Amino acid sequence: MDKGFGERLVALRQGRGYSQEQIAMRLGVTRRGRTPA
């Protein structure tokens, strides 16, 4: 599996606070201004 993918999963399970923003940044959805639910 990709290291980035694993990091996203870990972040999601650790906490939905900063993790969500970190994941969004990694996914590149921040350019939309909001993370898709």
Short mmCIF file of C-alpha atoms in Angstrom, two decimals:
data_model
loop_
_atom_site.label_atom_id
_atom_site.label_comp_id
_atom_site.label_asym_id
_atom_site.label_seq_id
_atom_site.Cartn_x
_atom_site.Cartn_y
_atom_site.Cartn_z
CA MET A 1 0.00 0.00 0.00
CA ASP A 2 1.09 3.58 -0.49
CA LYS A 3 2.64 5.30 2.51
CA GLY A 4 0.37 8.31 1.95
CA PHE A 5 -2.71 6.11 1.96
CA GLY A 6 -1.72 4.52 5.26
CA GLU A 7 -1.04 7.92 6.76
CA ARG A 8 -4.50 9.08 5.75
CA LEU A 9 -6.13 6.06 7.38
CA VAL A 10 -4.11 6.51 10.55
CA ALA A 11 -4.94 10.21 10.72
CA LEU A 12 -8.62 9.44 10.25
CA ARG A 13 -8.59 6.91 13.10
CA GLN A 14 -6.46 9.13 15.40
CA GLY A 15 -8.70 12.17 15.33
CA ARG A 16 -11.11 14.03 13.07
CA GLY A 17 -9.74 17.44 14.14
CA TYR A 18 -6.46 18.37 12.50
CA SER A 19 -6.36 14.98 10.80
CA GLN A 20 -9.21 15.95 8.51
CA GLU A 21 -7.36 19.08 7.41
CA GLN A 22 -4.11 17.17 6.99
CA ILE A 23 -5.85 14.52 4.91
CA ALA A 24 -7.60 17.18 2.86
CA MET A 25 -4.26 18.85 2.16
CA ARG A 26 -2.78 15.53 1.10
CA LEU A 27 -5.75 14.74 -1.12
CA GLY A 28 -5.57 18.21 -2.61
CA VAL A 29 -9.23 18.99 -2.00
CA THR A 30 -8.32 22.09 0.01
CA ARG A 31 -8.15 23.98 -3.28
CA ARG A 32 -11.96 23.60 -3.37
CA GLY A 33 -12.13 25.41 -0.03
CA ARG A 34 -13.93 22.57 1.73
CA THR A 35 -13.49 18.84 2.24
CA PRO A 36 -16.20 16.75 0.60
CA ALA A 37 -18.31 14.96 3.19
#
